XYZ file of C-alpha atoms in Angstrom:
734
model
C -43.573 -94.846 -190.608
C -47.050 -95.995 -191.709
C -49.690 -93.301 -191.769
C -53.437 -93.348 -192.226
C -56.410 -91.031 -192.540
C -59.375 -90.605 -190.213
C -62.681 -89.328 -191.531
C -66.318 -89.260 -190.566
C -69.444 -87.198 -190.087
C -70.750 -85.255 -187.094
C -74.520 -85.377 -186.667
C -76.890 -83.829 -184.182
C -80.228 -85.564 -183.850
C -79.359 -87.416 -187.109
C -78.901 -84.100 -188.962
C -75.463 -82.911 -190.180
C -73.757 -80.283 -187.999
C -71.728 -77.841 -190.117
C -68.768 -76.061 -188.454
C -68.577 -78.554 -185.567
C -65.165 -78.677 -183.871
C -63.242 -81.957 -184.073
C -59.984 -82.443 -182.167
C -57.500 -85.300 -182.516
C -55.663 -85.256 -179.216
C -52.010 -86.295 -178.933
C -51.602 -85.469 -182.631
C -52.530 -81.836 -181.836
C -54.794 -81.631 -184.876
C -58.012 -79.602 -185.061
C -60.555 -79.208 -187.838
C -64.167 -78.171 -188.420
C -66.842 -80.012 -190.349
C -68.043 -78.849 -193.747
C -71.612 -77.939 -194.643
C -72.598 -81.637 -194.641
C -70.985 -82.369 -191.288
C -67.955 -84.190 -192.782
C -64.426 -84.014 -191.353
C -61.068 -85.674 -192.008
C -57.526 -85.921 -190.639
C -54.789 -86.911 -193.068
C -51.344 -88.420 -192.516
C -51.909 -89.676 -188.994
C -49.212 -91.864 -187.467
C -49.850 -95.281 -185.854
C -50.791 -94.949 -182.167
C -53.579 -94.405 -179.652
C -55.731 -91.289 -179.932
C -58.781 -89.587 -178.493
C -61.136 -87.851 -180.924
C -63.378 -85.131 -179.483
C -66.391 -83.650 -181.316
C -68.186 -80.592 -179.972
C -70.868 -78.234 -181.164
C -72.571 -75.378 -179.386
C -75.839 -76.561 -177.872
C -74.835 -80.248 -177.937
C -73.019 -82.524 -175.527
C -69.352 -83.038 -176.328
C -68.513 -86.641 -177.282
C -65.153 -88.420 -176.988
C -64.027 -91.646 -178.698
C -60.769 -93.524 -178.099
C -59.181 -95.280 -181.101
C -56.053 -97.275 -181.853
C -54.352 -97.078 -185.248
C -52.390 -100.282 -185.856
C -51.714 -100.046 -189.593
C -52.281 -97.798 -192.595
C -55.949 -98.753 -193.055
C -58.239 -95.726 -193.318
C -60.640 -95.336 -190.384
C -64.172 -93.920 -190.291
C -65.454 -92.491 -186.994
C -68.942 -90.966 -186.928
C -70.521 -88.912 -184.156
C -74.181 -88.332 -183.327
C -74.214 -85.628 -180.649
C -77.077 -85.216 -178.223
C -78.591 -81.833 -177.423
C -77.660 -80.529 -173.984
C -80.644 -78.146 -173.836
C -78.336 -75.307 -172.732
C -77.762 -76.921 -169.322
C -74.062 -77.519 -170.008
C -73.492 -74.202 -171.781
C -70.477 -72.206 -170.692
C -71.714 -68.890 -169.253
C -69.864 -65.846 -167.941
C -72.546 -63.368 -166.878
C -73.290 -64.681 -163.405
C -69.750 -64.525 -162.009
C -67.618 -62.824 -164.716
C -65.888 -66.189 -165.154
C -66.460 -68.896 -167.771
C -68.291 -71.771 -166.092
C -70.936 -74.270 -167.182
C -74.522 -73.472 -166.260
C -74.692 -76.543 -164.058
C -71.618 -75.484 -162.067
C -72.551 -71.816 -161.727
C -73.671 -70.739 -158.254
C -75.774 -68.015 -159.921
C -78.723 -69.077 -162.136
C -78.100 -67.949 -165.708
C -80.500 -68.525 -168.593
C -78.971 -69.054 -172.046
C -80.710 -68.439 -175.373
C -79.071 -69.375 -178.675
C -79.791 -68.038 -182.171
C -81.707 -71.261 -182.891
C -84.247 -70.222 -180.231
C -84.833 -66.814 -181.815
C -85.045 -68.293 -185.326
C -88.268 -70.021 -184.266
C -89.926 -66.601 -184.583
C -87.657 -64.354 -186.666
C -87.680 -60.670 -185.733
C -85.928 -57.550 -186.947
C -84.228 -56.746 -183.635
C -83.243 -58.167 -180.250
C -85.876 -56.013 -178.526
C -88.724 -57.897 -180.246
C -86.920 -61.251 -180.041
C -87.071 -61.234 -176.232
C -90.895 -61.462 -176.273
C -90.711 -65.265 -176.074
C -88.375 -65.398 -173.050
C -90.213 -66.311 -169.855
C -90.331 -63.450 -167.330
C -88.961 -60.939 -169.852
C -91.332 -58.530 -171.604
C -90.517 -55.851 -174.186
C -92.713 -52.907 -173.130
C -93.718 -50.274 -175.666
C -93.898 -46.843 -174.031
C -95.531 -44.867 -176.816
C -98.240 -45.620 -179.368
C -96.664 -43.264 -181.874
C -92.869 -43.651 -181.922
C -92.871 -47.226 -180.525
C -89.856 -46.730 -178.265
C -89.716 -49.082 -175.310
C -87.725 -50.905 -172.688
C -87.243 -54.389 -171.262
C -89.108 -55.555 -168.158
C -87.627 -58.433 -166.136
C -89.927 -60.024 -163.547
C -92.249 -57.032 -163.697
C -89.644 -54.338 -163.058
C -89.455 -51.269 -165.289
C -86.858 -51.032 -168.061
C -84.455 -48.726 -166.174
C -83.895 -51.576 -163.700
C -82.531 -53.794 -166.486
C -78.863 -53.543 -167.448
C -78.108 -54.506 -171.048
C -74.557 -55.525 -171.931
C -72.821 -56.320 -175.202
C -69.942 -58.749 -174.645
C -70.082 -57.845 -170.961
C -69.719 -54.110 -171.558
C -72.421 -51.651 -170.345
C -72.845 -49.679 -173.543
C -76.641 -49.913 -173.737
C -78.477 -47.947 -171.066
C -80.930 -45.164 -170.343
C -81.523 -43.039 -173.405
C -80.273 -45.702 -175.781
C -81.992 -48.908 -174.654
C -84.412 -49.413 -177.525
C -81.863 -48.192 -180.065
C -79.046 -50.243 -178.597
C -81.173 -53.373 -178.928
C -82.053 -52.610 -182.546
C -79.747 -53.335 -185.418
C -77.558 -56.001 -183.832
C -77.090 -58.338 -186.811
C -78.280 -61.886 -186.165
C -75.182 -63.086 -188.008
C -73.078 -61.839 -185.082
C -75.170 -63.260 -182.264
C -73.547 -66.140 -180.378
C -75.991 -66.283 -177.475
C -77.896 -64.159 -174.966
C -77.397 -64.723 -171.236
C -79.998 -63.453 -168.760
C -79.651 -63.076 -164.994
C -82.845 -62.248 -163.097
C -82.319 -60.331 -159.849
C -79.811 -57.734 -158.602
C -76.245 -58.014 -159.878
C -74.898 -54.646 -158.747
C -72.124 -56.303 -156.726
C -70.488 -57.173 -160.057
C -71.981 -54.716 -162.527
C -72.841 -51.581 -160.538
C -75.701 -49.177 -161.267
C -78.771 -50.272 -163.260
C -78.295 -54.011 -162.574
C -81.134 -53.809 -160.047
C -83.805 -56.021 -161.555
C -81.547 -58.118 -163.745
C -79.271 -57.998 -166.738
C -79.133 -59.144 -170.341
C -75.723 -59.919 -171.854
C -75.637 -60.070 -175.661
C -72.569 -62.083 -176.622
C -71.254 -61.820 -180.167
C -69.456 -64.530 -182.091
C -65.742 -65.191 -182.082
C -64.659 -64.440 -185.663
C -62.591 -67.649 -185.712
C -65.730 -69.771 -185.383
C -68.007 -67.791 -187.698
C -68.923 -68.862 -191.232
C -67.228 -67.124 -194.156
C -70.520 -65.645 -195.330
C -74.083 -65.646 -194.071
C -77.235 -63.907 -195.193
C -80.699 -63.820 -193.672
C -83.536 -61.728 -195.062
C -87.292 -61.665 -194.677
C -90.230 -59.536 -195.779
C -93.785 -59.218 -194.442
C -97.018 -58.385 -196.190
C -97.096 -55.127 -194.203
C -94.079 -54.044 -196.253
C -91.324 -54.643 -193.688
C -87.888 -55.634 -195.008
C -85.066 -56.968 -192.848
C -81.619 -57.934 -194.119
C -78.722 -59.424 -192.137
C -75.309 -60.035 -193.702
C -72.185 -61.507 -192.155
C -68.658 -61.743 -193.598
C -65.517 -63.314 -192.135
C -61.929 -62.883 -193.240
C -58.669 -64.293 -191.920
C -55.804 -61.839 -192.264
C -53.056 -64.425 -192.475
C -51.867 -65.438 -189.030
C -52.455 -61.947 -187.651
C -56.183 -61.712 -187.027
C -59.709 -62.812 -187.864
C -62.314 -60.171 -188.616
C -66.095 -60.518 -188.670
C -68.342 -57.892 -190.251
C -72.083 -57.757 -189.812
C -74.606 -55.481 -191.488
C -78.258 -55.073 -190.582
C -80.725 -53.059 -192.642
C -84.395 -52.610 -191.816
C -87.011 -50.586 -193.647
C -90.702 -50.047 -193.068
C -92.252 -47.259 -195.148
C -95.906 -48.225 -195.422
C -98.262 -46.157 -193.208
C -101.175 -48.316 -191.994
C -104.106 -47.155 -189.859
C -106.273 -50.169 -189.132
C -107.813 -48.640 -185.988
C -108.920 -45.527 -187.923
C -107.581 -42.816 -185.588
C -105.613 -41.078 -188.389
C -102.334 -42.102 -186.706
C -99.857 -44.682 -187.955
C -100.389 -48.019 -186.182
C -96.671 -48.801 -186.418
C -93.734 -46.421 -186.544
C -92.055 -46.065 -189.920
C -88.336 -46.832 -189.754
C -85.258 -46.704 -191.942
C -82.304 -48.203 -190.077
C -78.786 -49.395 -190.784
C -76.270 -50.895 -188.399
C -72.688 -51.939 -189.185
C -70.735 -54.045 -186.697
C -67.163 -55.265 -186.977
C -65.206 -57.462 -184.571
C -61.490 -58.276 -184.654
C -59.764 -61.124 -182.839
C -55.973 -60.901 -182.938
C -53.734 -63.963 -182.763
C -51.079 -63.617 -180.057
C -48.193 -66.017 -179.543
C -49.290 -66.464 -175.953
C -52.836 -67.406 -177.121
C -54.122 -64.714 -174.764
C -57.197 -62.712 -175.735
C -57.076 -59.518 -177.739
C -60.408 -58.453 -179.199
C -61.730 -55.161 -180.572
C -65.221 -54.387 -181.880
C -67.160 -51.368 -183.070
C -70.652 -50.517 -184.280
C -72.255 -47.616 -186.107
C -76.012 -47.209 -185.967
C -78.272 -44.746 -187.767
C -82.051 -44.630 -187.736
C -84.741 -42.319 -189.031
C -88.089 -43.203 -187.436
C -91.374 -41.378 -187.362
C -94.990 -41.936 -186.480
C -97.978 -39.637 -186.339
C -100.873 -38.374 -188.389
C -101.076 -39.986 -191.814
C -100.719 -36.672 -193.656
C -97.462 -35.813 -191.835
C -94.443 -34.928 -193.979
C -90.977 -33.789 -192.967
C -91.900 -30.189 -193.722
C -94.202 -30.354 -190.665
C -91.371 -31.508 -188.364
C -91.456 -29.475 -185.144
C -94.539 -27.472 -186.094
C -98.081 -27.464 -184.715
C -100.025 -28.039 -187.940
C -99.749 -31.828 -188.308
C -98.639 -34.025 -185.421
C -95.646 -36.291 -185.858
C -92.897 -37.785 -183.727
C -89.673 -37.809 -185.703
C -86.434 -39.219 -184.299
C -82.985 -39.172 -185.893
C -80.513 -41.332 -184.002
C -76.769 -41.778 -184.428
C -74.754 -44.157 -182.260
C -71.090 -45.084 -182.154
C -69.918 -47.989 -180.017
C -66.435 -49.295 -179.300
C -65.541 -52.203 -177.049
C -62.520 -54.379 -176.487
C -60.760 -56.875 -174.254
C -57.021 -57.382 -173.671
C -55.584 -60.179 -171.553
C -52.447 -58.821 -169.923
C -49.134 -60.594 -170.766
C -48.595 -61.981 -167.271
C -48.637 -65.465 -165.819
C -51.608 -64.404 -163.720
C -54.959 -64.245 -165.512
C -55.696 -60.515 -165.748
C -58.159 -59.014 -168.208
C -58.571 -55.373 -169.200
C -61.965 -54.573 -170.731
C -63.192 -51.243 -172.054
C -66.059 -49.667 -173.953
C -67.235 -46.286 -175.152
C -70.504 -45.204 -176.713
C -71.715 -41.909 -178.127
C -75.470 -41.537 -178.640
C -76.856 -38.473 -180.400
C -80.614 -37.993 -180.673
C -82.369 -35.277 -182.640
C -86.079 -35.677 -182.088
C -89.325 -33.765 -182.007
C -92.569 -34.841 -180.367
C -95.192 -32.720 -182.079
C -93.838 -29.197 -181.548
C -91.583 -30.175 -178.617
C -87.913 -30.663 -179.583
C -85.796 -33.107 -177.613
C -82.110 -32.866 -178.480
C -79.954 -35.118 -176.359
C -76.475 -36.561 -176.221
C -75.254 -39.341 -174.002
C -71.710 -40.686 -173.711
C -70.677 -43.622 -171.599
C -67.083 -44.682 -171.088
C -66.176 -47.780 -169.130
C -62.951 -49.505 -168.150
C -62.478 -52.586 -166.007
C -59.519 -54.651 -164.824
C -60.080 -58.100 -163.306
C -57.678 -60.596 -161.751
C -58.819 -64.217 -161.731
C -56.929 -66.207 -159.079
C -57.404 -69.724 -157.710
C -56.007 -70.677 -154.299
C -56.881 -74.182 -153.119
C -60.697 -74.357 -152.962
C -61.022 -70.564 -153.329
C -61.797 -69.221 -156.814
C -61.128 -65.511 -156.387
C -61.910 -62.537 -158.571
C -60.592 -59.048 -157.840
C -61.620 -56.086 -159.934
C -61.672 -52.360 -160.308
C -63.774 -50.341 -162.724
C -64.471 -46.759 -163.626
C -67.525 -45.467 -165.439
C -67.879 -42.077 -167.090
C -71.352 -40.765 -167.864
C -72.133 -37.606 -169.818
C -75.676 -36.487 -170.502
C -77.024 -33.250 -171.900
C -80.335 -32.217 -173.438
C -82.371 -29.111 -174.205
C -84.970 -29.653 -171.459
C -85.283 -27.388 -168.406
C -84.243 -30.346 -166.252
C -80.719 -30.196 -167.659
C -79.375 -26.654 -167.412
C -75.778 -27.830 -167.611
C -74.394 -31.129 -168.846
C -74.679 -33.879 -166.258
C -71.251 -35.495 -165.827
C -70.624 -38.420 -163.493
C -67.541 -40.450 -162.666
C -68.197 -43.689 -160.796
C -65.036 -45.522 -159.656
C -65.489 -48.896 -158.017
C -63.741 -51.873 -156.434
C -65.152 -55.378 -156.177
C -64.111 -58.797 -154.922
C -65.650 -62.236 -155.252
C -64.725 -65.541 -153.616
C -66.274 -68.775 -154.825
C -65.526 -71.507 -152.295
C -65.946 -75.140 -153.330
C -66.136 -77.265 -150.186
C -66.574 -80.379 -152.350
C -68.331 -81.407 -155.561
C -71.741 -80.906 -153.958
C -71.482 -77.683 -151.967
C -70.284 -74.285 -153.119
C -70.775 -70.749 -151.806
C -70.053 -67.412 -153.404
C -69.272 -64.247 -151.453
C -69.079 -60.900 -153.185
C -68.943 -57.199 -152.424
C -68.629 -53.995 -154.422
C -67.861 -50.428 -153.441
C -68.838 -47.525 -155.695
C -68.380 -43.811 -155.221
C -70.543 -41.229 -156.938
C -69.968 -37.490 -156.591
C -73.717 -36.842 -156.256
C -74.601 -39.719 -153.956
C -71.402 -40.580 -152.079
C -70.409 -44.099 -151.023
C -72.449 -47.096 -152.186
C -71.813 -50.628 -150.924
C -73.428 -53.730 -152.454
C -72.766 -57.203 -150.963
C -73.772 -60.563 -152.432
C -74.108 -64.178 -151.239
C -74.893 -67.363 -153.159
C -75.064 -71.034 -152.231
C -75.246 -74.018 -154.571
C -76.145 -77.532 -153.459
C -75.647 -80.207 -156.071
C -77.839 -82.972 -154.672
C -76.778 -85.185 -157.574
C -76.174 -84.797 -161.301
C -79.899 -84.338 -161.927
C -80.931 -82.117 -159.007
C -79.424 -78.727 -158.140
C -80.579 -76.141 -155.589
C -79.323 -72.541 -155.619
C -79.961 -69.713 -153.178
C -78.923 -66.149 -154.006
C -79.274 -62.922 -152.092
C -77.840 -59.492 -152.783
C -78.401 -55.796 -153.096
C -78.641 -53.391 -155.995
C -78.583 -49.659 -156.605
C -79.532 -47.288 -159.399
C -78.522 -43.715 -160.190
C -81.339 -41.873 -161.919
C -81.698 -39.625 -164.942
C -85.413 -39.196 -165.599
C -85.374 -37.925 -169.134
C -83.322 -40.832 -170.398
C -85.941 -43.220 -169.095
C -89.450 -41.806 -169.215
C -90.818 -41.295 -172.695
C -94.093 -39.930 -171.329
C -92.109 -37.032 -169.879
C -91.536 -35.844 -173.439
C -94.863 -36.463 -175.140
C -98.461 -35.532 -174.540
C -99.395 -32.584 -172.357
C -98.623 -33.879 -168.870
C -96.361 -31.607 -166.865
C -93.286 -33.189 -165.309
C -92.995 -32.394 -161.603
C -89.853 -33.337 -159.630
C -90.616 -32.710 -155.958
C -87.151 -33.239 -154.451
C -83.500 -34.051 -155.054
C -83.722 -37.714 -155.952
C -81.691 -40.258 -154.007
C -80.374 -43.470 -155.579
C -82.719 -46.411 -155.346
C -81.700 -49.481 -153.347
C -82.956 -53.047 -153.585
C -82.615 -56.167 -151.440
C -83.265 -59.491 -153.104
C -83.512 -63.190 -152.287
C -83.899 -65.899 -154.935
C -84.365 -69.670 -154.574
C -83.760 -71.778 -157.689
C -84.287 -75.505 -158.282
C -83.148 -77.393 -161.389
C -84.348 -80.918 -162.179
C -83.234 -83.121 -165.098
C -85.165 -86.234 -166.114
C -83.984 -88.834 -168.632
C -86.400 -91.586 -169.676
C -85.665 -94.993 -171.154
C -87.118 -94.039 -174.533
C -84.659 -91.146 -174.978
C -86.915 -88.325 -173.803
C -85.288 -85.482 -171.869
C -87.155 -83.162 -169.507
C -85.533 -80.194 -167.791
C -87.481 -78.238 -165.148
C -86.158 -75.043 -163.573
C -88.163 -73.103 -160.990
C -87.263 -69.840 -159.256
C -89.019 -67.953 -156.461
C -87.926 -64.430 -155.588
C -88.541 -61.527 -153.236
C -87.201 -58.007 -153.824
C -87.652 -55.031 -151.489
C -86.980 -51.475 -152.703
C -86.219 -48.320 -150.771
C -86.081 -44.824 -152.279
C -88.087 -46.142 -155.219
C -88.729 -43.637 -157.982
C -91.973 -44.660 -159.652
C -93.683 -42.138 -161.938
C -96.970 -41.060 -160.331
C -99.732 -40.782 -162.948
C -102.558 -40.963 -160.417
C -102.324 -37.914 -158.100
C -102.951 -35.445 -160.918
C -103.954 -36.694 -164.400
C -102.233 -33.657 -165.943
C -98.889 -34.378 -164.299
C -96.170 -36.975 -163.952
C -94.798 -36.595 -160.427
C -91.340 -37.853 -159.452
C -90.056 -38.269 -155.917
C -88.494 -40.905 -153.738
C -91.239 -43.181 -152.462
C -92.234 -42.429 -148.858
C -92.596 -46.101 -148.148
C -91.398 -49.156 -150.019
C -91.975 -51.234 -153.117
C -91.980 -55.022 -153.293
C -91.906 -57.577 -156.063
C -92.439 -61.262 -155.362
C -93.056 -64.132 -157.696
C -92.412 -67.628 -158.942
C -91.269 -68.688 -162.399
C -90.911 -72.088 -164.079
C -89.227 -73.132 -167.325
C -89.759 -76.597 -168.797
C -87.707 -78.024 -171.689
C -88.801 -81.331 -173.240
C -87.062 -83.149 -176.081
C -88.598 -86.322 -177.509
C -86.912 -88.878 -179.717
C -89.500 -88.394 -182.492
C -88.350 -84.805 -183.228
C -90.873 -83.021 -181.008
C -89.588 -80.292 -178.651
C -91.358 -78.140 -176.060
C -90.007 -75.004 -174.376
C -92.607 -73.770 -171.899
C -92.465 -70.946 -169.362
C -94.832 -69.482 -166.797
C -94.459 -66.619 -164.308
C -96.731 -65.381 -161.537
C -95.765 -62.178 -159.718
C -97.014 -59.380 -157.521
C -95.411 -55.952 -158.009
C -96.705 -53.228 -155.719
C -95.816 -50.166 -153.679
C -96.982 -49.050 -150.261
C -97.091 -45.384 -149.268
C -99.034 -43.821 -146.412
C -100.545 -47.223 -145.619
C -102.008 -47.435 -149.132
C -100.938 -50.367 -151.295
C -101.269 -50.114 -155.086
C -100.350 -52.381 -157.959
C -97.583 -51.047 -160.168
C -98.815 -49.694 -163.453
C -98.192 -51.677 -166.670
C -97.292 -54.861 -164.768
C -99.037 -58.156 -165.386
C -99.853 -60.657 -162.624
C -99.052 -63.686 -164.749
C -97.457 -64.476 -168.079
C -96.565 -67.520 -170.137
C -94.394 -68.348 -173.142
C -94.022 -71.366 -175.375
C -92.094 -72.674 -178.349
C -93.274 -76.007 -179.758
C -91.148 -77.464 -182.547
C -91.472 -80.559 -184.695
C -89.172 -81.855 -187.381
C -90.483 -83.980 -190.277
C -87.262 -85.505 -191.592
C -88.821 -87.040 -194.702
C -90.066 -83.651 -195.845
C -86.973 -81.712 -194.643
C -89.441 -79.521 -192.756
C -89.345 -77.852 -189.333
C -92.557 -76.482 -187.803
C -92.368 -73.926 -184.973
C -95.379 -72.678 -183.036
C -94.453 -69.872 -180.624
C -96.372 -67.468 -178.467
C -96.904 -65.656 -175.218
C -99.795 -64.755 -172.950
C -100.079 -61.890 -170.443
C -102.559 -61.329 -167.657
C -104.346 -58.062 -166.844
C -102.276 -55.000 -165.959
C -103.236 -51.558 -164.680
C -103.089 -48.887 -167.377
C -102.335 -45.125 -167.261
C -105.725 -43.475 -167.755
C -106.131 -39.688 -167.740
C -108.913 -39.277 -165.212
C -112.218 -40.594 -163.842
C -114.111 -39.771 -167.062
C -111.597 -41.568 -169.322
C -113.675 -44.301 -171.052
C -110.685 -46.533 -171.778
C -110.309 -49.695 -169.712
C -108.540 -49.339 -166.365
C -107.067 -52.832 -166.747
C -105.847 -54.551 -169.869
C -107.537 -57.864 -170.704
C -105.616 -61.123 -170.831
C -103.972 -61.086 -174.259
C -101.794 -63.326 -176.393
C -99.527 -63.088 -179.441
C -99.101 -66.363 -181.354
C -97.000 -67.230 -184.403
C -96.307 -70.187 -186.670
C -93.347 -70.818 -188.968
C -92.399 -73.483 -191.533
C -88.726 -73.981 -192.448
C -87.619 -76.059 -195.441
C -83.965 -77.154 -195.265
C -83.370 -79.696 -198.018
C -80.877 -77.590 -199.964
C -77.241 -77.379 -198.925
C -76.486 -74.258 -196.851
C -79.928 -72.781 -197.605
C -83.067 -72.503 -195.473
C -86.396 -71.233 -196.760
C -88.902 -70.132 -194.140
C -92.371 -68.637 -194.073
C -95.144 -68.171 -191.584
C -97.729 -65.980 -189.912
C -97.250 -63.616 -186.975
C -100.037 -62.680 -184.553
C -102.324 -65.502 -185.654
C -105.172 -64.215 -183.456
C -104.930 -60.727 -185.006
C -104.912 -59.238 -181.494
C -104.374 -55.490 -181.036
C -104.894 -53.354 -177.896
C -107.670 -51.226 -179.435
C -110.128 -54.141 -179.221
C -112.663 -53.375 -176.508
C -111.531 -49.741 -176.229
C -113.239 -46.743 -177.840
C -109.782 -45.394 -178.732
C -106.120 -45.862 -177.762
C -104.610 -42.405 -178.277
C -106.450 -39.792 -176.237
C -107.583 -36.720 -178.225
C -106.105 -38.037 -181.477
C -108.350 -35.487 -183.229
C -106.675 -32.584 -181.364
C -103.007 -33.566 -180.792
C -101.923 -30.013 -179.914
C -104.757 -29.506 -177.394
C -105.980 -26.414 -179.204
C -109.574 -27.081 -178.186
C -108.973 -28.184 -174.595
C -110.379 -25.898 -171.875
C -108.967 -25.590 -168.337
C -110.297 -24.111 -165.086
C -108.319 -21.621 -162.966
C -106.524 -24.472 -161.176
C -105.310 -25.945 -164.464
C -107.715 -28.888 -164.504
C -109.175 -30.003 -167.814
C -112.864 -29.225 -168.183
C -115.418 -31.513 -169.803
C -117.033 -29.784 -172.790
C -119.170 -30.774 -175.728
C -115.999 -30.997 -177.807
C -114.169 -32.867 -175.029
C -116.781 -34.844 -173.035
C -114.214 -37.005 -171.219
C -112.018 -34.087 -170.044
C -108.916 -35.468 -171.767
C -105.712 -34.066 -173.212
C -103.679 -35.576 -176.016
C -101.761 -38.565 -174.658
C -100.185 -41.582 -176.451
C -98.925 -43.378 -173.319
C -101.918 -45.729 -172.935
C -100.008 -48.645 -174.430
C -99.332 -52.159 -173.241
C -98.928 -54.313 -176.336
C -97.933 -54.116 -179.993
C -100.393 -52.388 -182.285
C -99.551 -54.556 -185.289
C -102.099 -57.127 -186.389
C -101.817 -60.394 -188.287
C -99.219 -60.554 -191.046
C -97.395 -63.141 -193.120
C -93.651 -63.329 -193.671
C -91.243 -65.046 -196.044
C -87.488 -65.367 -195.715
C -84.253 -66.964 -196.913
C -81.238 -67.932 -194.815
C -77.921 -68.847 -196.481
C -74.668 -69.906 -194.833
C -71.327 -70.600 -196.511
C -68.372 -72.092 -194.713
């Protein structure tokens, strides 16, 4: 029988796409392109075939061919970017579905988006996502959390491969040290998702999805340095263990050991860090082709900030102020598809977080363990796409503070069900409900409803409404409870917070005759909170008061994302958000602290093919937000000004498998001390040795302390790091 070969190249925007998937149907042959985008199939029999080329972030293309004799055939592909609109997502419904078909709006961000402004961790990388803001909570140790649509970090659930192993105490550490070489994509859902994910998914969730080892390159390396002395290194290795398994190993190392004090307060502007993270993921090959995956990560970090003369011999003492944190984390997660005809998936995770820290002379020794197991059954019956599930979550928390006399142990079993009903191609509804039981709070029920109207292929309307709940542990969430001299006052046994949310989303796609694509997505939301627990800095400047709000809190807003791709190599990703986050208690309405009214993000990219050069200009802008001052005499601004961080990067990619990039971060050299007499209150007296109080415990104004302040580093709303240059190399080997 005559046989022939088929070969060709897979391009994307006229540039080669390495590791693109190419399938020759009927012949049951599959291959991937090499570093130059080339592929080939040998010894193909005469007949009719369909060749399919696909690449993440591009539209899949199919070509039908007929082989009539032994002549070699060349078939080339030039894939078009799909701008993430046709991405397969899982976060919104726990099922794989394209973004366009999902009844729940899900935003997708690929590694290519984050490469436009390279950062040392996922926490910083999220600064250019519209409606998402990394919030620093301390000027000294630079710990922080993630705000979604103006809601505090504890309202954001962070997942890794769908598993809730990053929460509470570990948020900033869990988002550090995830090697870029392992990142497949990040999916973000804005709004309550407790009906699927339980506690903490009140304001939204972030799902960090790691690569399938089968699709990863054999070796990758990405490293950059800055003129501040920062060094970041990412390494990725893949190995195929015969026909048994594929294993992917990622290593991240970050070091910053150069104390800088540009604002001249004798405190480090940026926390010094020495961090290593090792991640390994195994995918096992089963005869049934069902999923079996296992992954683990070890994380260690030594970070400190404080007075410039601080050394480790001063750790925990009251001579020289420093905040020193040693962190160890172990994470394990896995997924096993049960060997049944029915589609049933068992997922599990476990994390152990150990923190040994001191804030001045205050030790904070804490341990948190979270175990999670979940079984889901995915079942389709006619137009009903059903999902049944049960989960159990184990939470252990213990520290050396007076708030935790004994270890806090919680078991939270739950049941949930979801029914996605497709009436036709244009109309779909989703019904969901979840039941959780907590020994401290009893029964918790969270329903959910979603409706999707596909007007046509280029216009989609979605409406979502649901509820959320959150079980609280203050000391895992509130850094200010551990630093400074404010007393922590808990007035009552705290009840779980509840939220009620409605979200209207509209997606519009525009294709022009000259090849330009424009995607516009707009969302408007309203969320109402009961039993809100918002730290009260205002009633007494010397205290942080916690209680369930005797009233309600509300967040409303509108957000728009615009993607534009032009045929000349120019791309725009623009985002804008306007919101109002407030609380009302005793007929008094106040704006939530550290929450901006408006924000914007952008990423403008241009490729000069002749020079093999990509130019990326990225940035964000934030409107004024109310800040935590210490009293009426505090001379620092009550509201932050409108501020912006802007960056530019140049990437040279002429050489095979190698990218060289360089640029400048914070082009405007903006830092929060501009316009303020100081940022850290009483930086000259961090142990309050010269502070005088009256009989009621109120700070007195004196010649040494004219503003009646105590030491406090919580007046922080933006990064304290000024302009800096960076240079990096990125190498990938198939």
